Coordinates of C-alpha atoms and ligand atoms in Angstrom, one line a residue:
X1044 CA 2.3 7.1 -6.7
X1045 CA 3.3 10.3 -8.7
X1046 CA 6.4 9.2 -9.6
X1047 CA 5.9 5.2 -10.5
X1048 CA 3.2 6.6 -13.2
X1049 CA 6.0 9.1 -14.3
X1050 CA 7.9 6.0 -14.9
X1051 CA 5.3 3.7 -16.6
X1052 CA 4.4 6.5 -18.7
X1053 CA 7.8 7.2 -20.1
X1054 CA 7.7 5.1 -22.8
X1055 CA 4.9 6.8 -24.6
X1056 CA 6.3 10.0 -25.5
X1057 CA 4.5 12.4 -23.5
X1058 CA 5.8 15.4 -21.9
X1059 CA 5.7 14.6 -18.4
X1060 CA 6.2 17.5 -15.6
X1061 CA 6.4 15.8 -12.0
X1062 CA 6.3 18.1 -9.0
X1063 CA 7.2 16.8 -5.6
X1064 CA 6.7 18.9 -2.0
X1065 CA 9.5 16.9 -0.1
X1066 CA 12.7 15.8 -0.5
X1067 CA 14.0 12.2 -0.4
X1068 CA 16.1 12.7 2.3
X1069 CA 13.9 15.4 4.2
X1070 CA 12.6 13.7 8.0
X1071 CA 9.2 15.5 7.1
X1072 CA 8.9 13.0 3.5
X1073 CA 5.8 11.2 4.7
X1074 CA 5.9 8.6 1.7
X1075 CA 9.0 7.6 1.8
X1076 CA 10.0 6.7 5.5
X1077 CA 11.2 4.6 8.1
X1078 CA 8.5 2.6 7.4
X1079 CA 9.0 -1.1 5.6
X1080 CA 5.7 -2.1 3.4
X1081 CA 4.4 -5.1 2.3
X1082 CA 4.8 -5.3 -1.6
X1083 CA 2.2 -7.9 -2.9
X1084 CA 3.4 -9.7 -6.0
X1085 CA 0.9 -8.1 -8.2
X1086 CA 3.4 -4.9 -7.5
X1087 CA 6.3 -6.5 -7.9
X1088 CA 5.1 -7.2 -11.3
X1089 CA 4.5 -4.2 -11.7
X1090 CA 7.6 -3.0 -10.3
X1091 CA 9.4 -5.1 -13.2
X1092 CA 7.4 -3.7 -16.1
X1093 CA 8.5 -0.5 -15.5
X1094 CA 12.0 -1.1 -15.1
X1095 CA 12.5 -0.3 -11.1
X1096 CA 12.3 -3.7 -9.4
X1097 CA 16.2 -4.6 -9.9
X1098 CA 17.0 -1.5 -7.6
X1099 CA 14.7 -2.9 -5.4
X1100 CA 15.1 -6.8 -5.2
X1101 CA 18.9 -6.3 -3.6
X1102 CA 16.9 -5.4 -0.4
X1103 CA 13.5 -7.4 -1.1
X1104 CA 12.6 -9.6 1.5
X1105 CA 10.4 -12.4 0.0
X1106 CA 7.6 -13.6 1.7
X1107 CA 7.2 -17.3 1.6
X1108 CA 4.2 -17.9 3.6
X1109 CA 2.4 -16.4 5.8
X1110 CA 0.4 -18.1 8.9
X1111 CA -2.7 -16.3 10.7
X1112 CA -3.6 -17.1 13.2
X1113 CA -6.4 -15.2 16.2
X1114 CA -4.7 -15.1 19.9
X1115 CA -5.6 -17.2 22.6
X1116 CA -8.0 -19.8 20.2
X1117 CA -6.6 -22.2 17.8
X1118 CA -8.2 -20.9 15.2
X1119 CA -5.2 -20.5 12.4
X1120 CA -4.2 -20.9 8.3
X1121 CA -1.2 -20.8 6.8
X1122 CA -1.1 -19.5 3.2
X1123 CA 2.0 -20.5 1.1
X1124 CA 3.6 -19.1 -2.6
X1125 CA 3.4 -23.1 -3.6
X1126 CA -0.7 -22.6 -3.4
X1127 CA -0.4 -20.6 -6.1
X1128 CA 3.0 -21.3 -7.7
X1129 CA 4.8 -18.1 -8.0
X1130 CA 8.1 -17.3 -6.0
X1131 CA 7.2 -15.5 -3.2
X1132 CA 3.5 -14.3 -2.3
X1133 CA 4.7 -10.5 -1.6
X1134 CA 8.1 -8.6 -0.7
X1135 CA 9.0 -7.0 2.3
X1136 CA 10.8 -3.6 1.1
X1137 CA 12.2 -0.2 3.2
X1138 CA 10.1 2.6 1.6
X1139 CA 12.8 4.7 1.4
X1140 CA 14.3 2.0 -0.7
X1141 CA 11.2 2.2 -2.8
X1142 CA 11.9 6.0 -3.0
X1143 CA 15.4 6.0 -4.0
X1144 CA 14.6 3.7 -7.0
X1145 CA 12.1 6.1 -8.3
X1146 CA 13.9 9.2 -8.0
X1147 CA 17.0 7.8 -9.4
X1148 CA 14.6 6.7 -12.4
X1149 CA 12.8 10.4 -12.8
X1150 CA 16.2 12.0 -12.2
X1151 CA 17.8 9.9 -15.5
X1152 CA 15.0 10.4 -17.8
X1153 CA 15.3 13.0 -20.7
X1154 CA 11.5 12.7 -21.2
X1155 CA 10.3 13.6 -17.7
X1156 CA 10.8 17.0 -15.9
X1157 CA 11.3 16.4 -11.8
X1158 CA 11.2 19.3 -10.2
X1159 CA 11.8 18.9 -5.9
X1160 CA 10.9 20.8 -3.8
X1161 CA 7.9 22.0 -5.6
X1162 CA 4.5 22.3 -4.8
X1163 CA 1.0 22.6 -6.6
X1164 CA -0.7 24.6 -4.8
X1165 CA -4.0 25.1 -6.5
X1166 CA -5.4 23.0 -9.7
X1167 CA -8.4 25.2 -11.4
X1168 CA -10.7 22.4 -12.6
X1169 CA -13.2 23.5 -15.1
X1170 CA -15.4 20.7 -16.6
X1171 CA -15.4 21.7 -20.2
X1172 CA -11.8 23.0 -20.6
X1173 CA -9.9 21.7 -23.2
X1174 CA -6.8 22.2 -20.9
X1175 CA -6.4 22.8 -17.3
X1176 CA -4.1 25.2 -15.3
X1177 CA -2.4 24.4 -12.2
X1178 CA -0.8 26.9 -9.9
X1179 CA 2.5 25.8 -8.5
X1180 CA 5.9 27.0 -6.5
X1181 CA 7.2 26.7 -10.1
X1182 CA 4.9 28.9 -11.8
X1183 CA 1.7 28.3 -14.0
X1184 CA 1.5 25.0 -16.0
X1185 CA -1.5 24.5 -18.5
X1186 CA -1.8 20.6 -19.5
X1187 CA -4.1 18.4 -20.9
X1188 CA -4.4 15.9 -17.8
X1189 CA -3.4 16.3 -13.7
X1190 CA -2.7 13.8 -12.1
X1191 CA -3.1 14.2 -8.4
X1192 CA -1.3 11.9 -5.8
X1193 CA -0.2 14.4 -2.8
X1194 CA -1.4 11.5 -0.5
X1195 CA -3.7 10.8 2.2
X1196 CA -4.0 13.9 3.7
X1197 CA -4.6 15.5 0.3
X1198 CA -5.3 19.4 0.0
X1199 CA -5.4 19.4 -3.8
X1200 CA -8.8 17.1 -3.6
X1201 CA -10.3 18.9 -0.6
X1202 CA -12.1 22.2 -3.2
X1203 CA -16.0 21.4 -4.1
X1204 CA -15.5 19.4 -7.2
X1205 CA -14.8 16.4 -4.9
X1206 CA -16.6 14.4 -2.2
X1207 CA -15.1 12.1 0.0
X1208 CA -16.4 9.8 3.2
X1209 CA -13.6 9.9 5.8
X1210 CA -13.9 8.0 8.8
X1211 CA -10.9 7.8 12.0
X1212 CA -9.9 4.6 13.7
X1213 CA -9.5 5.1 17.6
X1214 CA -6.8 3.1 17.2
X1215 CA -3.6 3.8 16.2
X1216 CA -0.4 1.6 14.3
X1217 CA 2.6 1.1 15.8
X1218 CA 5.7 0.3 13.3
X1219 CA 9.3 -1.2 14.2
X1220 CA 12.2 -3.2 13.7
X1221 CA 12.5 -6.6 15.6
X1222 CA 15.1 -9.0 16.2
X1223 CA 14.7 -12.1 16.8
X1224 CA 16.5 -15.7 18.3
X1225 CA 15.9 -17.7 15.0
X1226 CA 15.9 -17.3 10.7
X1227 CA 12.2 -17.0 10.2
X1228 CA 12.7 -18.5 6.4
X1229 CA 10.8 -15.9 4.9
X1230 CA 7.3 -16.5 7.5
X1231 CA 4.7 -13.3 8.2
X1232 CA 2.8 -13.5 11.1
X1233 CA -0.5 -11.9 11.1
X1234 CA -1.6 -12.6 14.7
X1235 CA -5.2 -11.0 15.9
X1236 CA -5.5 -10.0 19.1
X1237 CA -7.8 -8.7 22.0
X1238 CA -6.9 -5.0 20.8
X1239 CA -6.3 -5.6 16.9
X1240 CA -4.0 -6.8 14.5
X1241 CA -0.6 -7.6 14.6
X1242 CA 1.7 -8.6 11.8
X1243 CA 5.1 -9.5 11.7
X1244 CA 6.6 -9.1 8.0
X1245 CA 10.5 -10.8 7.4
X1246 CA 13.1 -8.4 6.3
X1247 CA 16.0 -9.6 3.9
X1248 CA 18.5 -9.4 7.3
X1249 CA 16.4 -11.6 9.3
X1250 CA 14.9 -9.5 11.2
X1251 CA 11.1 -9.0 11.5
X1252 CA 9.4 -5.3 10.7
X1253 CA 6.5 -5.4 13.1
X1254 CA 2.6 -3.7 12.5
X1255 CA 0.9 -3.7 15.7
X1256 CA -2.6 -2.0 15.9
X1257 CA -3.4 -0.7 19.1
X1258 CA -5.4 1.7 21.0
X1259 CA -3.9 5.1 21.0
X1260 CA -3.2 5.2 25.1
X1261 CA -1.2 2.2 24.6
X1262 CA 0.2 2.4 21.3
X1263 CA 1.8 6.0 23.3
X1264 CA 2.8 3.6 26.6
X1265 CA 4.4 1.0 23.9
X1266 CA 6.7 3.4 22.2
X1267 CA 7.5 5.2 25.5
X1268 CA 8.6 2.4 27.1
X1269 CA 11.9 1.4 27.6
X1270 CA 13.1 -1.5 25.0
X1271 CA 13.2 -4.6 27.8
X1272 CA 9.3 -3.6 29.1
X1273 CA 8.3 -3.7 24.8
X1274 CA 10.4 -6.8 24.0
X1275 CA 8.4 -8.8 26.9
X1276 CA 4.7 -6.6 26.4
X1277 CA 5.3 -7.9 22.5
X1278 CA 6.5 -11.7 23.4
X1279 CA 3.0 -11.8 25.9
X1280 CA 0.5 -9.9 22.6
X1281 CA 2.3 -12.6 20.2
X1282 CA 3.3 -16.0 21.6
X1283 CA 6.3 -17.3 20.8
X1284 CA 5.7 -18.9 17.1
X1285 CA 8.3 -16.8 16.0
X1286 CA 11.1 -17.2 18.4
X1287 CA 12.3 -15.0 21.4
X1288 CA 12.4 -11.4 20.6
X1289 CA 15.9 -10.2 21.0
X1290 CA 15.9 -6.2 19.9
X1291 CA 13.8 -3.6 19.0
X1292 CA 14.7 -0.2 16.8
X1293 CA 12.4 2.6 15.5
X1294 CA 9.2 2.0 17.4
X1295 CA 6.7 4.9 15.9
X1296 CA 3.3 5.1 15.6
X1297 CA 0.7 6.3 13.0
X1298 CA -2.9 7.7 13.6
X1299 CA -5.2 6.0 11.5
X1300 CA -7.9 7.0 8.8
X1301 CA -10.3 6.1 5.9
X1302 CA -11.0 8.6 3.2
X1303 CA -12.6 7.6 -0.1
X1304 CA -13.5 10.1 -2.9
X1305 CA -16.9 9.4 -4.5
X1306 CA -15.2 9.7 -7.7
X1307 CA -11.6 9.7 -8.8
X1308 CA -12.2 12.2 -11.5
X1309 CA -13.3 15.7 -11.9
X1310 CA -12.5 17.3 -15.0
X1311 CA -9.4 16.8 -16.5
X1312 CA -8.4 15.5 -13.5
X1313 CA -7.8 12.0 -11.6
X1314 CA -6.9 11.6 -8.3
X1315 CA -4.5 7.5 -7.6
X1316 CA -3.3 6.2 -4.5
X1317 CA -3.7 7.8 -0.8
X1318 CA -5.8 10.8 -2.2
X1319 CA -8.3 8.7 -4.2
X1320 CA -8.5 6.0 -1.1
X1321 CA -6.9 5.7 1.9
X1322 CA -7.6 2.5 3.7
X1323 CA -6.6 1.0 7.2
X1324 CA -3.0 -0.8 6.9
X1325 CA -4.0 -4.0 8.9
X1326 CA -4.7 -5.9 5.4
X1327 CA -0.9 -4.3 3.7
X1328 CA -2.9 -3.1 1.0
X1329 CA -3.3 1.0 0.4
X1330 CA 0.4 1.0 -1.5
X1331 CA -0.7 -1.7 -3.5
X1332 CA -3.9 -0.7 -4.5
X1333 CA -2.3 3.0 -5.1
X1334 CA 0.4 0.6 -7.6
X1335 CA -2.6 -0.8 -9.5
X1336 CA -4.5 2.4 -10.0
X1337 CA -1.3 3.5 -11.8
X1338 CA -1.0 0.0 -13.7
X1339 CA -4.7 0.5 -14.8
X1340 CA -3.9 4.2 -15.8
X1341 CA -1.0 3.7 -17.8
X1342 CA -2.9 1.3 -19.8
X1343 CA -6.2 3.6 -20.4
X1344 CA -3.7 6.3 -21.4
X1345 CA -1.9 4.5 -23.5
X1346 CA -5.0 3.2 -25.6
X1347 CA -6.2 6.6 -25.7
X1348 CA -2.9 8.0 -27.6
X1349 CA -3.1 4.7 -29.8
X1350 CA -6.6 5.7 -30.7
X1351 CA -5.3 9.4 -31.2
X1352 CA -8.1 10.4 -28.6
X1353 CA -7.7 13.4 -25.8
X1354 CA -5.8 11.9 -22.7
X1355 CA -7.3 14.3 -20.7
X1356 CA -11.1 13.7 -22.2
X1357 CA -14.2 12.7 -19.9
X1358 CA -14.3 9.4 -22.0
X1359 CA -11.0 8.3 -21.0
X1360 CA -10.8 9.3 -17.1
X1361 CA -14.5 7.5 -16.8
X1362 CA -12.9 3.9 -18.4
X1363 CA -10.1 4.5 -15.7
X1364 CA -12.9 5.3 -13.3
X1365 CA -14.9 2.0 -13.7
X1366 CA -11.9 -0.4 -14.1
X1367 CA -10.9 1.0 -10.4
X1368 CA -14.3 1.1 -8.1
X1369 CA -14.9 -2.7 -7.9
X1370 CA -11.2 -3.3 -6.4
X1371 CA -11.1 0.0 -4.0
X1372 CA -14.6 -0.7 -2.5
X1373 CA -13.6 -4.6 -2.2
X1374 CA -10.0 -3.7 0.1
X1375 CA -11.8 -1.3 1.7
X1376 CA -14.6 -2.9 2.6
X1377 CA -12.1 -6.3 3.7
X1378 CA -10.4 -4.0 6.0
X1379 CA -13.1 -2.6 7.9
X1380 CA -14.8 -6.0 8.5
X1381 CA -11.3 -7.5 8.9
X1382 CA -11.2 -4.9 12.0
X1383 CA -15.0 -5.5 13.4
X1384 CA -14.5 -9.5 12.9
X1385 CA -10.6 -9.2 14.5
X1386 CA -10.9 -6.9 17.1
X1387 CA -14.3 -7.6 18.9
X1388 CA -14.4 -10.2 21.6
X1389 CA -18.0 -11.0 21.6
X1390 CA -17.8 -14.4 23.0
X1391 CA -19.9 -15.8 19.5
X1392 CA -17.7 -13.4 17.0
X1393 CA -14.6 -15.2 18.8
X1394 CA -16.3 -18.3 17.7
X1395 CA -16.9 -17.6 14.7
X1396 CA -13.8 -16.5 13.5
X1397 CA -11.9 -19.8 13.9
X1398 CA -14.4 -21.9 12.8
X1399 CA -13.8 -19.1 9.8
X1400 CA -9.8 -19.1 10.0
X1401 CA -10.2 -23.0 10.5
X1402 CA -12.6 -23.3 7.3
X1403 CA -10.0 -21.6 5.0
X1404 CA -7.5 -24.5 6.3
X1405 CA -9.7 -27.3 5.3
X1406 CA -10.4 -25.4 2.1
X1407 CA -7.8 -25.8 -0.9
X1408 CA -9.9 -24.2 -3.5
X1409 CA -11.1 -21.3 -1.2
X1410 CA -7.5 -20.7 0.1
X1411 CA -6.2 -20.4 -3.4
X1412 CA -9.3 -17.8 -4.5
X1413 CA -8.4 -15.7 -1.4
X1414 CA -4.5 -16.1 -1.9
X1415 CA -4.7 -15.1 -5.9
X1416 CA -6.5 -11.5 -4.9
X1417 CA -4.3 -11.0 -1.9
X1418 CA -1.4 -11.3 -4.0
X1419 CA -3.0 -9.0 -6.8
X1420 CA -2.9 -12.0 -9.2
X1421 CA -6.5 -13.0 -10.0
X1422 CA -9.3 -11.3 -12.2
X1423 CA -8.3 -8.9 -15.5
X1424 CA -5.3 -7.5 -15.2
X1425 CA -3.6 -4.3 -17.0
X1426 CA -0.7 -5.2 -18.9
X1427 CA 1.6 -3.9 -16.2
X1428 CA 0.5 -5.8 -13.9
X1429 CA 1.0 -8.8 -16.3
X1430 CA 4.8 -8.2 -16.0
X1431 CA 4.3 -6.8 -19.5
X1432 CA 5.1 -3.3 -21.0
X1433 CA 2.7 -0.9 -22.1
X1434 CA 4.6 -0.5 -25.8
X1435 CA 4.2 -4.1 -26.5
X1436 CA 0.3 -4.0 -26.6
Ligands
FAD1012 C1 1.9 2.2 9.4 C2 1.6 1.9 8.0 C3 1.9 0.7 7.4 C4 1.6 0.5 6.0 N1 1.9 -0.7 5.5 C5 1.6 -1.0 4.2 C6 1.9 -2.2 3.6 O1 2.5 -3.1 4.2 N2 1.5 -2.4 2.3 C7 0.8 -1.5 1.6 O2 0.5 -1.7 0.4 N3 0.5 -0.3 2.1 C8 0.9 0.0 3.4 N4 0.6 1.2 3.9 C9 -0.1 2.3 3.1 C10 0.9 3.0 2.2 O3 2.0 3.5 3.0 C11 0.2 4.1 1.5 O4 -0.9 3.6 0.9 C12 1.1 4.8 0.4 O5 2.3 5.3 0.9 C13 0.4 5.9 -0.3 O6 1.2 6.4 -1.3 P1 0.8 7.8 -2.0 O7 1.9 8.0 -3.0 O8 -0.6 7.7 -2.6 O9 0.7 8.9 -0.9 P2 1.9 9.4 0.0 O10 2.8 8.3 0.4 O11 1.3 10.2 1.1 O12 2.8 10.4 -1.0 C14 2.3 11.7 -1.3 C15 3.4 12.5 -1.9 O13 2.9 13.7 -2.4 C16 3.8 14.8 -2.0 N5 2.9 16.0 -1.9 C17 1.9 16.2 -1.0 N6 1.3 17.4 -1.3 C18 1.9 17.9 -2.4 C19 1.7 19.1 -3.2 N7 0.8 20.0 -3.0 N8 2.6 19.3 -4.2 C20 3.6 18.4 -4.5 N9 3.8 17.3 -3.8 C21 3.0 17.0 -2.8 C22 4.3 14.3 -0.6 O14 5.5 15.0 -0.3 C23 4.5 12.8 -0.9 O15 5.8 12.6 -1.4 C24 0.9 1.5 5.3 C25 0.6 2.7 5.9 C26 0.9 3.0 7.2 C27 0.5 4.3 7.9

């Protein structure tokens, strides 16, 4: 998240310093890896103001519709772009892809300095400062504003001027690549099953990239297992809605975790993405979410420089602060009951969850509602996410 608000800051003439732990290419980068994410069009927009998305579009794949559907009931809905008329309701994109783009961008710009490998190592946060220092493998910096975004498993928010609720998942997700017998015309599956959620996401090659929550034991047993036992474990878990599933490559799994700060800010300080909020995958949503707290950001720093106020002042970082809360208590509050509705098999939840998935069918209006903040299209947004660049305001 660092580096996309390096690159939607650019334009407005600050000096930016941008330090990054691990390299691009490094096995141990744990933002940029193996793993393919679901970009919802909200970020794509996004993407575009800030002058990245044409690196990424070449390996993009859209997502047309996507059908949901609860394992072993008929409960199901399909969600499709046309519902709410824009060209594709997310993208399907390699992180390292992702990664690539940005460091290209941070690596060209005369404005921004990258340094990598670099760390910050300690950030001396002193409420009424009018700068603040931060200790690094590059020396001391003093600067008006830090922004921290070392990620989930953040050490530079762990100190007493934060507090955060974390909570771990006994589950755990397990990521690959799937082929499969047919095109899947740009369909995800999101399939819920006894043990959790698994999605199916199309890849521009035709292939599927595959999400499957399961319970550690057999998340372990799924990725140990040789490719023929995983292809036919998968094919039982999903059905064959998709097709037969031909291959597999780069099974992995993930522990899971949820870890929100109280508040973003402390001093001249805000923490965006993973180490503000780190939410379960199942809905595709922590990148995004991390996107949009750089969208909203970008915008409340740039009306602070227009105004000629402090970027770094209380004032400012509290604005940022409200316009975030609403939306990073909502996904993380439709993840967790996503899991406790998905994953329990009381005979009357089971129930109750087609009549829901069946509902949204029957629903137009309430499709569309649900669709629109999926996607990261509905409500105010910051010009970025508009599609629209921050100098134009
Ligand atoms: C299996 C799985 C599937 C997912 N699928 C999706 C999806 O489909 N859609 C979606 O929106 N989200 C998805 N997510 C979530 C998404 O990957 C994260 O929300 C996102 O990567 C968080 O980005 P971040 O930049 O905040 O943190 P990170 O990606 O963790 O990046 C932190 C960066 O900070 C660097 N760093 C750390 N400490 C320091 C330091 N002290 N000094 C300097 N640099 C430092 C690290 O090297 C790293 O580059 C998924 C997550 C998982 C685990």
């Amino acid at each position: 998240m660092g580096a996309s608000l390096a690159c939607a800051l650019e334009p407005l003439g600050l000096k930016i310093t941008v330090l990054e732990e691990t390299p691009l290419d490094s096995d141990q980068q744990p933002s940029f890896d193996e793993r393919t994410i679901a970009l919802t069009y909200g970020s794509r927009q996004i993407f575009d103001a800030i002058g990245i998305w044409q690196a990424i579009e070449m390996q993009a794949g859209p997502i047309h519709r996507i059908h949901v559907s609860n394992r072993g009931h008929a409960g199901f809905t399909r969600l499709d772009r046309q519902q709410i008329g824009t060209d594709a309701l997310g993208y399907v994109v390699p992180t390292r892809v992702l990664g690539k783009a940005l460091t290209r961008r941070l690596a060209q710009s005369s404005s921004i300095e990258y340094h990598c490998p670099a760390s910050a190592m300690q950030i001396d946060i002193e409420p009424q400062a009018n700068t603040v220092r931060v200790g690094s493998t590059i020396g001391v910096i003093d600067t008006d504003l830090v922004v921290i975004a070392d990620g989930g498993r953040s050490s530079l928010t762990q100190g007493p001027s934060w507090e955060k609720t974390t909570r771990s998942y006994s589950e755990q997700a397990l990521i690959g690549i799937i082929g499969v017998d047919r095109p899947h015309n740009g369909t995800a599956f999101e399939r819920f099953t006894e043990h959790g959620p698994l999605a199916l996401l199309p890849l521009k090659d035709e292939r599927f990239a595959l999400a499957w929550t399961l319970p550690e034991q057999r998340a372990q047993q799924m990725v140990d297992c040789d490719p023929t036992a995983f292809l036919s474990a998968l094919q039982d878990t999903f059905g064959d809605r998709a097709g037969q599933f031909t291959r597999c490559e780069g099974r992995r799994v993930y522990p899971l975790s949820r870890s929100i700060l109280t508040s973003p800010i402390s001093g001249r300080c805000v923490a965006i993405g993973n180490s503000a909020h780190r939410v379960h995958p199942v809905a595709g949503q922590g990148f995004n979410l991390g996107l949009r707290d750089v969208a909203e950001l970008a915008e409340q720093l740039a009306n602070a420089l227009r105004a000629g106020d402090d970027i770094g002042d209380t004032a400012v970082l509290r604005a940022y602060a409200r316009t975030r809360e609403r939306q990073t208590r909502r996904v993380s509050r439709f993840t967790d009951g996503l899991l406790q509705i998905f994953a329990n098999e009381f005979p009357g939840l089971s129930a109750a969850r087609n009549i829901g998935l069946n509902l949204i069918e029957l629903c137009p209006a309430a499709k569309t509602l649900l669709l629109r903040r999926t996607v990261g299209i509905a409500g105010p947004l910051p010009r970025l996410a508009r599609g629209l660049s921050l100098e134009s305001a």
